[in-house]
mmCIF file of C-alpha atoms in Angstrom:
data_model
loop_
_atom_site.group_PDB
_atom_site.id
_atom_site.type_symbol
_atom_site.label_atom_id
_atom_site.label_comp_id
_atom_site.label_asym_id
_atom_site.label_seq_id
_atom_site.Cartn_x
_atom_site.Cartn_y
_atom_site.Cartn_z
ATOM 1 C CA MET A 30 -20.330 131.179 226.662
ATOM 2 C CA GLU A 31 -22.676 132.464 224.306
ATOM 3 C CA THR A 32 -25.114 134.477 224.000
ATOM 4 C CA VAL A 33 -28.472 133.144 222.565
ATOM 5 C CA ILE A 34 -31.450 135.688 221.297
ATOM 6 C CA GLU A 35 -34.795 134.560 220.685
ATOM 7 C CA ALA A 36 -36.720 135.703 216.731
ATOM 8 C CA ASP A 37 -39.564 135.384 216.155
ATOM 9 C CA PHE A 38 -40.437 136.665 212.183
ATOM 10 C CA ASN A 39 -43.243 135.262 211.987
ATOM 11 C CA ILE A 40 -45.602 137.291 214.022
ATOM 12 C CA ARG A 41 -47.683 139.673 212.897
ATOM 13 C CA TRP A 42 -49.571 142.873 213.381
ATOM 14 C CA GLY A 43 -53.513 142.699 214.484
ATOM 15 C CA ALA A 44 -54.281 145.331 210.863
ATOM 16 C CA PRO A 45 -51.685 145.618 208.088
ATOM 17 C CA VAL A 46 -50.336 148.471 206.961
ATOM 18 C CA PHE A 47 -50.290 150.019 203.481
ATOM 19 C CA VAL A 48 -47.534 151.811 201.995
ATOM 20 C CA ARG A 49 -46.970 152.861 198.155
ATOM 21 C CA ILE A 50 -42.882 153.286 197.647
ATOM 22 C CA GLY A 51 -40.293 153.315 194.607
ATOM 23 C CA ASN A 52 -42.712 152.808 192.051
ATOM 24 C CA GLY A 53 -46.345 153.770 193.197
ATOM 25 C CA LEU A 54 -47.228 149.713 193.678
ATOM 26 C CA ARG A 55 -49.915 149.366 197.213
ATOM 27 C CA GLU A 56 -46.835 147.092 198.683
ATOM 28 C CA ARG A 57 -48.656 145.554 202.293
ATOM 29 C CA ILE A 58 -47.098 145.303 205.306
ATOM 30 C CA ASP A 59 -48.265 142.829 207.821
ATOM 31 C CA GLY A 60 -45.564 142.683 210.657
ATOM 32 C CA PRO A 61 -42.281 143.718 211.788
ATOM 33 C CA LYS A 62 -39.806 141.769 209.541
ATOM 34 C CA ALA A 63 -41.995 143.569 206.609
ATOM 35 C CA ALA A 64 -41.563 146.373 208.068
ATOM 36 C CA LEU A 65 -37.527 145.993 208.875
ATOM 37 C CA GLU A 66 -37.124 144.616 205.301
ATOM 38 C CA ALA A 67 -38.550 148.091 204.100
ATOM 39 C CA LEU A 68 -37.553 150.561 205.562
ATOM 40 C CA LEU A 69 -33.700 149.194 205.335
ATOM 41 C CA HIS A 70 -33.832 148.248 201.898
ATOM 42 C CA ARG A 71 -36.514 150.372 200.086
ATOM 43 C CA TRP A 72 -37.435 153.724 202.618
ATOM 44 C CA PRO A 73 -36.627 157.086 200.937
ATOM 45 C CA SER A 74 -35.851 159.391 203.146
ATOM 46 C CA GLN A 75 -33.871 157.536 206.396
ATOM 47 C CA SER A 76 -33.099 160.813 208.000
ATOM 48 C CA GLN A 77 -35.564 161.350 209.817
ATOM 49 C CA PRO A 78 -35.787 160.782 213.386
ATOM 50 C CA GLU A 79 -39.090 158.129 212.687
ATOM 51 C CA TYR A 80 -37.358 156.250 209.601
ATOM 52 C CA GLY A 81 -34.364 154.838 212.669
ATOM 53 C CA ALA A 82 -37.063 154.727 215.895
ATOM 54 C CA ALA A 83 -39.098 152.496 213.256
ATOM 55 C CA LYS A 84 -35.725 150.544 213.027
ATOM 56 C CA ARG A 85 -35.416 149.882 216.658
ATOM 57 C CA LYS A 86 -38.860 149.287 217.811
ATOM 58 C CA CYS A 87 -39.255 146.583 215.355
ATOM 59 C CA ALA A 88 -35.860 145.059 215.871
ATOM 60 C CA ASP A 89 -36.795 144.702 219.431
ATOM 61 C CA ALA A 90 -40.597 143.073 218.327
ATOM 62 C CA ILE A 91 -39.420 140.557 216.575
ATOM 63 C CA ILE A 92 -36.315 139.689 219.433
ATOM 64 C CA HIS A 93 -39.257 140.245 222.008
ATOM 65 C CA HIS A 94 -38.170 143.880 223.930
ATOM 66 C CA GLY A 95 -40.719 145.292 222.439
ATOM 67 C CA SER A 96 -44.786 145.991 221.434
ATOM 68 C CA VAL A 97 -46.166 144.927 218.310
ATOM 69 C CA GLU A 98 -48.122 147.276 218.263
ATOM 70 C CA LEU A 99 -46.043 149.956 219.018
ATOM 71 C CA ALA A 100 -43.782 148.311 216.119
ATOM 72 C CA ARG A 101 -46.432 149.165 214.066
ATOM 73 C CA ARG A 102 -47.830 152.633 215.107
ATOM 74 C CA THR A 103 -43.393 153.276 214.987
ATOM 75 C CA PHE A 104 -43.664 152.890 210.716
ATOM 76 C CA ILE A 105 -46.133 153.770 210.446
ATOM 77 C CA HIS A 106 -45.167 157.587 211.123
ATOM 78 C CA ALA A 107 -41.858 156.077 209.809
ATOM 79 C CA ALA A 108 -44.583 156.180 206.579
ATOM 80 C CA VAL A 109 -46.390 159.376 207.375
ATOM 81 C CA ALA A 110 -43.558 161.482 207.435
ATOM 82 C CA ALA A 111 -41.242 159.852 204.567
ATOM 83 C CA LYS A 112 -44.600 160.093 202.887
ATOM 84 C CA VAL A 113 -45.362 156.696 201.532
ATOM 85 C CA LEU A 114 -47.916 155.850 204.147
ATOM 86 C CA SER A 115 -51.553 154.860 201.177
#
């Protein structure tokens, strides 16, 4: 029997996080789904430990295994480390 993992891609953080990736446009990140998309597809530095932690916490929040606000804080740490926090 297959295991079904329920996910909520529409969850939002209490407050958005703003980053500038690549071309310098300010981008609003409202929740773990948007954060995970930024991390996976546009992040400038994927070798830092904060990057991996943010990916895990955002994915955990989406599949209800982790705190949404912990994912937000971890994403902010990754943004600071990558120098993209706006």
